Coordinates of C-alpha atoms and ligand atoms in Angstrom, one line a residue:
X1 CA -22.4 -3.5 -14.8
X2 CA -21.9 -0.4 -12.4
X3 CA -19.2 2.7 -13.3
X4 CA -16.8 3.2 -10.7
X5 CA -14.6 5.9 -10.7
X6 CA -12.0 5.3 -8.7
X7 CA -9.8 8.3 -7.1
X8 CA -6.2 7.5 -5.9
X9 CA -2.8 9.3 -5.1
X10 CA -1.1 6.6 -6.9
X11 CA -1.7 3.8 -9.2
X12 CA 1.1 0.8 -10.3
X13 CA 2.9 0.8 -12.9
X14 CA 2.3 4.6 -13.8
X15 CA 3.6 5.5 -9.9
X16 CA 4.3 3.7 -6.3
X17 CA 5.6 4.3 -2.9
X18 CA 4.3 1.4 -1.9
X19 CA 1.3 -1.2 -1.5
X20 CA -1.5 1.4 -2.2
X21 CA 0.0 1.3 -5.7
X22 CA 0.0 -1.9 -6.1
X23 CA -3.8 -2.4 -5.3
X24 CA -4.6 0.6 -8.0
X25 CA -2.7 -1.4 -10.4
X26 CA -4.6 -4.6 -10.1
X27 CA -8.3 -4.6 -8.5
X28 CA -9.3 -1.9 -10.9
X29 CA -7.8 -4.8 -14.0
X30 CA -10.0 -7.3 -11.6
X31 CA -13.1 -5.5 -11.2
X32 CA -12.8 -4.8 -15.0
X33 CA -12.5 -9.0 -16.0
X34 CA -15.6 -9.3 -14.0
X35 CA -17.8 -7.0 -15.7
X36 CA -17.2 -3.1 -14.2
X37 CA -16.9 0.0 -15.9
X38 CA -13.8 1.3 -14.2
X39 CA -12.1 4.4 -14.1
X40 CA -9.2 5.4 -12.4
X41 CA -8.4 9.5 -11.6
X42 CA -4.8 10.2 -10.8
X43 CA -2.7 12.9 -10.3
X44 CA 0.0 13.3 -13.3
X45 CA 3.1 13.9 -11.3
X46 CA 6.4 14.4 -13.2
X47 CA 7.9 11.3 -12.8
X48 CA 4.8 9.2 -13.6
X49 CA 5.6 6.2 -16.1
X50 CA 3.5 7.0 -18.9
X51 CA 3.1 6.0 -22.2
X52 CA 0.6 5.9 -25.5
X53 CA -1.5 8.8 -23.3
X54 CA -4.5 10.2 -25.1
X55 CA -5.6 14.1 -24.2
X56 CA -9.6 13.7 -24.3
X57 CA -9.7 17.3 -22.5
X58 CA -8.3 20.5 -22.9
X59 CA -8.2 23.3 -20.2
X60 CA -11.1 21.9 -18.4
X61 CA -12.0 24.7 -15.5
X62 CA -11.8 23.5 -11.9
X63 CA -12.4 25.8 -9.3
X64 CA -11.3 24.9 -5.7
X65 CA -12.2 27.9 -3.2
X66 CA -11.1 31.0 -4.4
X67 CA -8.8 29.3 -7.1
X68 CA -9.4 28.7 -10.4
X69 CA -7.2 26.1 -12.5
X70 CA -7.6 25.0 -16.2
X71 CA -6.4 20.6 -16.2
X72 CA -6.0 18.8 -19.2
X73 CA -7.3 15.0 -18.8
X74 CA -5.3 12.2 -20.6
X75 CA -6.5 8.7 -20.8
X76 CA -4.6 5.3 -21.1
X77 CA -6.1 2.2 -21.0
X78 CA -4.4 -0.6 -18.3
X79 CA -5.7 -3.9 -18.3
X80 CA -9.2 -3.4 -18.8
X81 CA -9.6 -0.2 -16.8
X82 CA -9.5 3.3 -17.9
X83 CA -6.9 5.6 -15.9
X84 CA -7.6 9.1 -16.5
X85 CA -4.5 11.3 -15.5
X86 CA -5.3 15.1 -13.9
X87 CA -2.8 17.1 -15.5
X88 CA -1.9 20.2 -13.5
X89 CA 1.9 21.2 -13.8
X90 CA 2.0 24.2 -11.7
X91 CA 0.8 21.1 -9.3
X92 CA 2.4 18.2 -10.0
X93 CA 4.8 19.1 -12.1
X94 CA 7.9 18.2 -9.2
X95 CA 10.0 15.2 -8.3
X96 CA 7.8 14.1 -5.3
X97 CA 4.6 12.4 -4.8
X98 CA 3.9 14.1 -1.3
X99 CA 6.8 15.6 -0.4
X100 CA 10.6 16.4 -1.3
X101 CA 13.8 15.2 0.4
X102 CA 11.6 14.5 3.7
X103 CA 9.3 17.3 3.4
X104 CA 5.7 17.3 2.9
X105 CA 4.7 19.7 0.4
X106 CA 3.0 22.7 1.9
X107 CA 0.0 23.1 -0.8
X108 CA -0.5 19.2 -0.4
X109 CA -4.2 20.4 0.8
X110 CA -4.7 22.4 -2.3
X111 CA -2.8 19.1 -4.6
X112 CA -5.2 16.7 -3.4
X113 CA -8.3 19.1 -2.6
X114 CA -8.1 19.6 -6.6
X115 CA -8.2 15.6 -7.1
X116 CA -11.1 15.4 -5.3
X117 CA -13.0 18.7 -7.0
X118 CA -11.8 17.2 -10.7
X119 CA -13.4 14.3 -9.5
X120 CA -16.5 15.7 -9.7
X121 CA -15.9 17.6 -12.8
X122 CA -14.8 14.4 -14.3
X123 CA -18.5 13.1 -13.2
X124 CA -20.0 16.0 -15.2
X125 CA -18.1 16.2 -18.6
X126 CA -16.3 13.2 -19.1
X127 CA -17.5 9.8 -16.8
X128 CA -20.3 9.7 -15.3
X129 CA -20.1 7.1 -12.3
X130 CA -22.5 5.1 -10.0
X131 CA -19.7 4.7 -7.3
X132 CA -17.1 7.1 -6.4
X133 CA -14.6 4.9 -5.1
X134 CA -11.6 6.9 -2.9
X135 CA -8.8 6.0 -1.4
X136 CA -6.7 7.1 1.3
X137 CA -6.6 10.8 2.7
X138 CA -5.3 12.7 -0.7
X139 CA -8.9 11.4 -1.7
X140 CA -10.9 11.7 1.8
X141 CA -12.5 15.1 0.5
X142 CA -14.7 14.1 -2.4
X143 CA -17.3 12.7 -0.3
X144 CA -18.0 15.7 1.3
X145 CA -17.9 17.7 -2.0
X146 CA -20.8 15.5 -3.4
X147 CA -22.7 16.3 -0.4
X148 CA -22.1 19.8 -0.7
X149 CA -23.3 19.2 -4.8
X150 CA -26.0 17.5 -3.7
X151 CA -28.5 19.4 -5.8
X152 CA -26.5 18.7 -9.1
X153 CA -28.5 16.6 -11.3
X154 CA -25.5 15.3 -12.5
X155 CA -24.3 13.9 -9.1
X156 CA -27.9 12.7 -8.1
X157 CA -28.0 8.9 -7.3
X158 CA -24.0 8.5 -7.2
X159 CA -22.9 7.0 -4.0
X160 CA -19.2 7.4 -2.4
X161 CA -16.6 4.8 -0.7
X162 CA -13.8 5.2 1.2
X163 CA -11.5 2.8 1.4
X164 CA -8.7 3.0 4.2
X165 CA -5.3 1.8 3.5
X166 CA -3.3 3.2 6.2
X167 CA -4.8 4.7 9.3
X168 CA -1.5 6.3 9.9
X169 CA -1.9 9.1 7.3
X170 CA -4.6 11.5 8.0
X171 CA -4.2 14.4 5.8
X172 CA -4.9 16.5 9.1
X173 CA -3.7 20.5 8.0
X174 CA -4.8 23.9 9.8
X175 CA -8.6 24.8 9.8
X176 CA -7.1 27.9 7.5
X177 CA -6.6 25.6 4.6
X178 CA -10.9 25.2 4.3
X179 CA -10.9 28.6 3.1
X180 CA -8.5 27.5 0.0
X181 CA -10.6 24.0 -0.5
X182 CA -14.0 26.3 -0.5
X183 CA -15.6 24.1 2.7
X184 CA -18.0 26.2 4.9
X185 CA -16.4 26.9 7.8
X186 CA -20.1 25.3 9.6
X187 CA -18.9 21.8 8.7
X188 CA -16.0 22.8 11.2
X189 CA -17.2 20.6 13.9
X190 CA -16.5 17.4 16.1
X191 CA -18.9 15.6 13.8
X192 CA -18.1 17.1 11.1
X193 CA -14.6 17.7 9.8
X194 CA -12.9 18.9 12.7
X195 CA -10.0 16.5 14.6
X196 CA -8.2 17.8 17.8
X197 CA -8.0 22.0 16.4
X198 CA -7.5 20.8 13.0
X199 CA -9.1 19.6 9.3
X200 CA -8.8 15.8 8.5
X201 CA -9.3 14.9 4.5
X202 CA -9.7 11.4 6.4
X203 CA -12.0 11.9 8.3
X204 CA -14.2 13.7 6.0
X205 CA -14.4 10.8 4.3
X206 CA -15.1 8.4 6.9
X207 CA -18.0 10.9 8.3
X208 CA -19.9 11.3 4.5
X209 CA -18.7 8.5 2.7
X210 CA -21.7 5.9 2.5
X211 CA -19.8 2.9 3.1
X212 CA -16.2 2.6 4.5
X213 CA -13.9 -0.1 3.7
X214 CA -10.4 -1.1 5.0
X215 CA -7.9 -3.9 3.8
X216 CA -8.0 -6.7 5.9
X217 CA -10.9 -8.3 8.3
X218 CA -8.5 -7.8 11.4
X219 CA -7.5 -4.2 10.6
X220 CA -11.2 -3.4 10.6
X221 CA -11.8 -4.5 13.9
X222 CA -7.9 -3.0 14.9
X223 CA -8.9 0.2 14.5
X224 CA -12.0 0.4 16.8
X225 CA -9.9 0.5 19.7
X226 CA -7.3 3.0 21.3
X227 CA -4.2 1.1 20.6
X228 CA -4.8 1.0 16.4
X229 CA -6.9 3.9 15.9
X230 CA -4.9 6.8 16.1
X231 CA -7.6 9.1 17.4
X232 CA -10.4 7.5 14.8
X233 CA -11.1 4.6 17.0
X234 CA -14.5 6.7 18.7
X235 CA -15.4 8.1 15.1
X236 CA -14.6 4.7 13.9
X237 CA -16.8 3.0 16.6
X238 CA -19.9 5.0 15.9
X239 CA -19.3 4.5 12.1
X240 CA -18.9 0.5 12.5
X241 CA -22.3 -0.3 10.6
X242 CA -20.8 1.2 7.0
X243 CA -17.2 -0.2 7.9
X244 CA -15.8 -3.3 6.7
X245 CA -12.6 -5.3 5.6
X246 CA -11.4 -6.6 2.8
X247 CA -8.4 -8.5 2.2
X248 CA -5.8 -7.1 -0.7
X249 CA -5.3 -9.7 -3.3
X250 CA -2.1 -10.3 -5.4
X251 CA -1.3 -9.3 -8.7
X252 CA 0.1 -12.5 -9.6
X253 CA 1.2 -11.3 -13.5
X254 CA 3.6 -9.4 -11.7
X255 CA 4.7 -12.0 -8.4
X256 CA 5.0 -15.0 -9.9
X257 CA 8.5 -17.1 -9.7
X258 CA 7.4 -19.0 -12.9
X259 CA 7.9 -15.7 -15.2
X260 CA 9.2 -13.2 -13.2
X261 CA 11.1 -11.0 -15.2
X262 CA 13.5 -9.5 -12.4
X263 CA 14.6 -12.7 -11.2
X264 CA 17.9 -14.7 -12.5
X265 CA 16.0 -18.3 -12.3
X266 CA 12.4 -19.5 -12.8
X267 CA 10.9 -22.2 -10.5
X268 CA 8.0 -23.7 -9.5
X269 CA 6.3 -26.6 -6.6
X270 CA 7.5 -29.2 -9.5
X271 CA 11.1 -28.0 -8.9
X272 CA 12.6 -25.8 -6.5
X273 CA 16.5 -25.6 -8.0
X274 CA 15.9 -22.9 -9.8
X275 CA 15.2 -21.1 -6.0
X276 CA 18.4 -21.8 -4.8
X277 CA 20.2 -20.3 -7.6
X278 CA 18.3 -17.1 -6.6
X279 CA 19.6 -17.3 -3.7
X280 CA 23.1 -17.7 -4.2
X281 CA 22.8 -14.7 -7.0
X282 CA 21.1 -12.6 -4.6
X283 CA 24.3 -13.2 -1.8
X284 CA 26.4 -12.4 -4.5
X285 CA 24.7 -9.4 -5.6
X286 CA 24.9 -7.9 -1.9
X287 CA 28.8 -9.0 -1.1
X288 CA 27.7 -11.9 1.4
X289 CA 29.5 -15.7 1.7
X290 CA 27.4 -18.0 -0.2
X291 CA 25.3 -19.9 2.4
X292 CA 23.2 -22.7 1.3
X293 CA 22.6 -24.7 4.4
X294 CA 21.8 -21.5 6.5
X295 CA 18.9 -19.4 6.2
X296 CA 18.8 -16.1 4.6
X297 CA 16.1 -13.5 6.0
X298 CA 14.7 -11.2 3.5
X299 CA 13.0 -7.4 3.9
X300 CA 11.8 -5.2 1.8
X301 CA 9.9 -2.5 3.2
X302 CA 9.3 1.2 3.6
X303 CA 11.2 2.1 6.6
X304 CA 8.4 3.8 8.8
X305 CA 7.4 4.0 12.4
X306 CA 4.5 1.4 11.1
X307 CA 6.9 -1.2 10.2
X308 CA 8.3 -2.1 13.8
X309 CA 11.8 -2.4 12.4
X310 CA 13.0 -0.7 15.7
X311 CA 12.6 -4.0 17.5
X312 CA 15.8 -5.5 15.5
X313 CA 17.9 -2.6 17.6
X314 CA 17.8 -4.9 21.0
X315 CA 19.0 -7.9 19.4
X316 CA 21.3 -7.1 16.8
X317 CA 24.4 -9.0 18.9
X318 CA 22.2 -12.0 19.6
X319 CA 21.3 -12.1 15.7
X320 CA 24.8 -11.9 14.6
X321 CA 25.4 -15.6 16.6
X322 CA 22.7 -17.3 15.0
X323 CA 23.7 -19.1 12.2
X324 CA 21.8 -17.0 9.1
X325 CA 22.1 -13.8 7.1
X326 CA 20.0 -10.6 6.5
X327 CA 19.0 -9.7 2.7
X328 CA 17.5 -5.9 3.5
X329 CA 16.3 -3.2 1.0
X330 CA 14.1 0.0 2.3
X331 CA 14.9 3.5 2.7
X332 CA 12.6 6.3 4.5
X333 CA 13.1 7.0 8.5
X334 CA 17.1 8.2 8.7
X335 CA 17.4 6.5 12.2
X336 CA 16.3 3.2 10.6
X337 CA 18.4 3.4 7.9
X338 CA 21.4 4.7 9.9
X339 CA 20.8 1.2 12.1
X340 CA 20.7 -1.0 9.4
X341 CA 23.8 0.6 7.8
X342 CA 25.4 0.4 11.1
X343 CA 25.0 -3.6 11.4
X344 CA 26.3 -3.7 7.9
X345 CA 29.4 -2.2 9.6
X346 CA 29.3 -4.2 12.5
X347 CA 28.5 -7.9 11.1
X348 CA 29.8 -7.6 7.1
X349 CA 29.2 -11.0 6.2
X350 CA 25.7 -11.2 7.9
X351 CA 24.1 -7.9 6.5
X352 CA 23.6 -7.2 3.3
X353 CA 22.4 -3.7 2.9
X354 CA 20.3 -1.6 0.0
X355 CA 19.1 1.8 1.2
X356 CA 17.1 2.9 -1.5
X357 CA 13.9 2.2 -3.4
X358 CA 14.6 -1.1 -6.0
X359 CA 12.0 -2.7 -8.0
X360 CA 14.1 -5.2 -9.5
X361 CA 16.0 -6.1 -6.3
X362 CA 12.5 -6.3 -4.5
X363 CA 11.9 -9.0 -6.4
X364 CA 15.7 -10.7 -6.4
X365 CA 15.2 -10.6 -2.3
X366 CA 11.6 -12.1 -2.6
X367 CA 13.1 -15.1 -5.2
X368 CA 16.4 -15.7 -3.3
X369 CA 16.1 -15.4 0.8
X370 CA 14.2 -18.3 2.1
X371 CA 12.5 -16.2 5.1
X372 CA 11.0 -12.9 4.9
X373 CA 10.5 -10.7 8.2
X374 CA 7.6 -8.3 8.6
X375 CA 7.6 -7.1 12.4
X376 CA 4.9 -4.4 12.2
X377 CA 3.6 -2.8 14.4
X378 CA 0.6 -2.6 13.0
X379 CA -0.2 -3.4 9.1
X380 CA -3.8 -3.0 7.6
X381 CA -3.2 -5.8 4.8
X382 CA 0.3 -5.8 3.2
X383 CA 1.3 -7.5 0.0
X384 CA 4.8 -8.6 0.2
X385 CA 4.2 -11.3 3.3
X386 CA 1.4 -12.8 0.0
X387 CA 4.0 -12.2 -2.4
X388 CA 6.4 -14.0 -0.3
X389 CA 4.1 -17.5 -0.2
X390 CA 4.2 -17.3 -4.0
X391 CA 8.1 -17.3 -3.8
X392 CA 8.1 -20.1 -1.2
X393 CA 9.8 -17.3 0.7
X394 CA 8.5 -18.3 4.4
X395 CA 7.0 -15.0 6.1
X396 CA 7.7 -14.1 9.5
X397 CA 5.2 -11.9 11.2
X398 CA 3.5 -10.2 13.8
X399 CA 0.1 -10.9 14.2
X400 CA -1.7 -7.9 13.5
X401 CA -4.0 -6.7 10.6
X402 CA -3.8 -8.3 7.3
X403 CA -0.4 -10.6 8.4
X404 CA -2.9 -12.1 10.7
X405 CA -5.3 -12.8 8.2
X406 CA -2.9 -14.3 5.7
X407 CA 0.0 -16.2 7.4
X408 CA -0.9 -19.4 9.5
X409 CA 1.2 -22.0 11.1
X410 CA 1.5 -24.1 8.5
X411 CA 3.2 -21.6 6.0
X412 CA 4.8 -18.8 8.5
X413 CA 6.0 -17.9 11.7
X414 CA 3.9 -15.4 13.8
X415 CA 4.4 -14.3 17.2
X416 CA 2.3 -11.3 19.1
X417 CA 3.5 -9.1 21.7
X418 CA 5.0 -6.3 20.6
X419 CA 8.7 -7.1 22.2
X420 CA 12.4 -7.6 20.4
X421 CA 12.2 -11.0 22.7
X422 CA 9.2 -12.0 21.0
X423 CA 10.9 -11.4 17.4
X424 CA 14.1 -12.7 18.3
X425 CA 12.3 -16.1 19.7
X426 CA 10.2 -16.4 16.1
X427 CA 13.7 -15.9 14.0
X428 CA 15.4 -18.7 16.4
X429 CA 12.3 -20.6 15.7
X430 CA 11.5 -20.4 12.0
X431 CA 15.7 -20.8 11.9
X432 CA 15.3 -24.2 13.8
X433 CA 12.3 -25.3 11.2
X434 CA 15.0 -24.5 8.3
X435 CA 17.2 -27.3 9.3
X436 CA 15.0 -30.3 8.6
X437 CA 15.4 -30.3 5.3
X438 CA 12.5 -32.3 3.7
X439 CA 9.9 -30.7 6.1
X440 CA 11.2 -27.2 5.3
X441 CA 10.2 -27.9 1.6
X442 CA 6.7 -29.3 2.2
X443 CA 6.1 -26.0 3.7
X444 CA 7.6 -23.7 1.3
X445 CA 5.2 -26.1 -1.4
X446 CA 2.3 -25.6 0.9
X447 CA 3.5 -21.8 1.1
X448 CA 3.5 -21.6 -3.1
X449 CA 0.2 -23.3 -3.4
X450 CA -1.9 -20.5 -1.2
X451 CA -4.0 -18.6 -3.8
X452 CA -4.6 -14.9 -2.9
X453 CA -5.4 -13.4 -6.2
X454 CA -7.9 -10.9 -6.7
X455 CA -10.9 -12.4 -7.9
X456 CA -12.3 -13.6 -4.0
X457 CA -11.7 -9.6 -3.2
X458 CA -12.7 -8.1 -6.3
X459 CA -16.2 -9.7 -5.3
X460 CA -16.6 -8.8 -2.5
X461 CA -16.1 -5.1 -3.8
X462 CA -18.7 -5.4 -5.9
X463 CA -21.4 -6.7 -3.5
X464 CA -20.7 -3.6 -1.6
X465 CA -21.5 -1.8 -5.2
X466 CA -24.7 -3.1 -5.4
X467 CA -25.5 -2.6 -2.0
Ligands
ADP501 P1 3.1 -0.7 2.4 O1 2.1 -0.3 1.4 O2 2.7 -0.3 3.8 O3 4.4 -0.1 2.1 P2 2.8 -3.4 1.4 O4 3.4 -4.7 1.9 O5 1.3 -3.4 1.2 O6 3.3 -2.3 2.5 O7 3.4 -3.0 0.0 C1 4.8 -2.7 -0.1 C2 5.1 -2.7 -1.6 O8 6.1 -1.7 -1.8 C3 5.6 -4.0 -2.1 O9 5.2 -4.1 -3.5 C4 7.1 -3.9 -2.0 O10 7.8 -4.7 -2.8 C5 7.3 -2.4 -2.3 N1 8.5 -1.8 -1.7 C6 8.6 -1.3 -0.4 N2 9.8 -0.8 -0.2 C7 10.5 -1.0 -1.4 C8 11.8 -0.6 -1.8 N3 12.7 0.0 -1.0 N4 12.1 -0.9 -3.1 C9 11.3 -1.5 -3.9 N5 10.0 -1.9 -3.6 C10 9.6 -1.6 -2.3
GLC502 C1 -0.9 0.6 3.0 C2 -0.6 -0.4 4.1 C3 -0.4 -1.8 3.7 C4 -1.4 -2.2 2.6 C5 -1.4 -1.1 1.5 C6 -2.3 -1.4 0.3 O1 0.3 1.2 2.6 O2 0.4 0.0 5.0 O3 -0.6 -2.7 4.7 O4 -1.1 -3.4 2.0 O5 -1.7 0.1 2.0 O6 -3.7 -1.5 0.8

């Protein structure tokens, strides 16, 4: 058994923005049914959903820099796995996770530089791990700091991982901020934390971090080159002997259209009626003409450059002529929601609309549109395309990153280049497929019977443990 302490931004069902709380929700409960000791440290922002918490420390003393704060530490146990929250009001105590009606937050380097010092102090009073397990950029720093405590006797023997969920998001702020996060300014270097005149949380991990991980096999290899890297793709390059990918697994307690909770019918490989009540719910729940015999195209996403939702501007006439519908909930990028919004306007009975951010509705579009479109531009695993399989939900995708390594022929569309011609030509195509009846089904069964839970991944985390 190995003790991981796992150090995140966000964590599902406490608090999500999107698939990297998913994954804190379920591979710690995974890694925890095979055998680890898991712990989880997350900031406790106002808005977390808490409940039953413990305090097991009062007015611990961090110090970051020249700052001194006193955290409380309260525990819950999830599934298995121990999730210690870092309470900090003068911190966290606000409405946002990162930022605030489109604003980052401009102590965000002092927010997470804290995470990543209580990490340690968590390793010295409280849990005492083998593996330091961070993810993303809020958690980027800690490997550094345990190099920098690398005569604590404490801290001797632990190892560190960083795992990469989203190249995009660097934590890059001015070399000013090292002062406040008490880093000496002679790790401001080229190999050391230093990226274009600037400090990178990200790439402090990916430089002292003994192994990196990302979250799909494809993404991995993405990233090593100019196109996916965003500027890591040298550092990456020169890294690629600690770097590998693992594929996200699904939580299927929460994505499963036998007992899911959110959904008006249950249904199953046996049965598939209760699928098309979803779906003529869910067009009654968004204003549109019921529509059995046409297809209805699901999304559910974060609105972001990322998601390549800007290729649907081109074609938005040409869509509104096929024969099918839009189901679409997301909110973030104003010019993306202001398009969508406008093709609500334009084509009423083919677009129905949710800017916002919907749990319940996630799932009602997953359970009632029979296709569900992920155009990314780039996408280092994703869930919903897995969740989608499970909901005999057909996914249409661009090949890249994690779609690539879960969709195939036989259950999805793909197509590649990076063009609204190329998306449009997949929509016509996966439309055409929807008319043969009979084959359409054997799909959607072949679709429900893929198994991407955990378990496969989990593993494969924990070989790198040992290792
Ligand atoms: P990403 O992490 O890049 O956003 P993923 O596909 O890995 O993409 O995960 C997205 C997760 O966030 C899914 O669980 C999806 O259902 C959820 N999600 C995204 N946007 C919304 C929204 N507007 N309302 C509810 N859930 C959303
Ligand atoms: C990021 C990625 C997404 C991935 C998620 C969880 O948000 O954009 O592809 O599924 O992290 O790893």
């Amino acid at each position: 058994m190995a003790r991981i302490l796992m150090v995140t931004p966000e964590a599902s069902p406490f608090v999500k923005t999107g698939g990297l709380g998913d994954v804190l929700g379920s591979l710690p409960a995974a890694l925890a049914a095979r055998g680890e000791d898991v712990a989880v440290l997350l900031p406790r922002y106002r808005n977390a959903h808490v409940w039953g918490l413990e305090r097991i420390r009062h007015a611990l003393p961090v110090s970051l820099g020249p700052h001194r704060f006193s955290v409380d530490v309260d525990l819950v146990t999830h599934r298995g796995a121990r999730y210690l929250f870092l309470d900090c009001p003068p911190l966290y105590d606000r409405p946002g996770v990162y930022n605030e009606g489109g604003w980052d937050y401009p102590d965000n380097p002092i927010r997470f530089g804290l995470l990543n010092r209580a990490a340690l102090e968590i390793a010295r009073n409280i849990f005492r791990p083998d593996v330091f397990h961070s993810h993303d950029w809020p958690a980027g720093l800690l490997p550094l700091y345990l190099r920098t405590a690398a005569g604590d006797p404490a801290l001797a023997g632990s190892k560190s991982i960083l795992t990469i969920h989203n190249l995009g998001y660097q934590g890059n702020f001015p070399p000013a901020a090292m002062h406040d996060l008490g880093i000496d300014p002679s790790f401001y270097h080229p190999e050391g934390i230093e990226f274009y005149g600037r400090i990178s949380f990200l790439k402090a991990g990916v430089v002292w971090a003994d192994a990196v991980t990302t979250v799909s096999p494809t993404y991995a290899r993405e990233i090593q080159t100019p196109e996916f890297g965003f500027g890591f793709d040298g550092l990456l390059r020169s890294r690629a002997y600690k770097l590998t990918g693992i594929l996200n697994g699904v939580d299927y307690q929460e994505w499963d259209p036998r007992h899911d909770p959110h959904i008006p019918a249950h249904y199953w490989i046996d049965d598939l009626s209760g699928k098309a009540e979803c779906k003529r719910e869910l067009l009654a729940e968004l204003g549109l003409p019921q529509i059995e015999d046409r297809p209805l195209i699901g999304i559910v996403s974060r609105f972001a450059y990322q998601k390549g939702f800007d290729l649907l501007g081109g074609i938005a006439e040409p869509l509104a002529q096929e024969n099918l519908a839009f189901a679409v909930l997301g909110s973030g990028d104003p010019a993306i929601e202001e398009m969508f919004r406008r093709f609500a306007y334009a084509h009423p009975g083919k677009f129905g609309v949710r800017i916002g951010y919907d749990n319940g509705l996630a799932h009602r579009i997953e359970a009632g549109a029979d296709m569900f479109l992920m155009p990314s531009r780039y996408e280092p695993s994703g869930l919903s395309q897995m969740y989608s399989l499970r909901y005999g939900t057909l996914p249409i995708v661009r090949a890249t990153g994690g779609l690539e390594d879960s969709i195939d022929e036989e259950t999805g569309f793909k197509f590649h280049g990076y063009a609204p011609a190329a998306l449009l030509a997949a929509i016509q195509n996966a439309s055409g497929a929807f008319q043969d009846r009979p084959a359409w089904q054997s799909r959607m069964r072949r679709a429900m019977s893929k198994d991407f839970s955990w378990d496969a991944s989990a593993a494969r985390y924990q070989d790198l443990y040992r290792s």
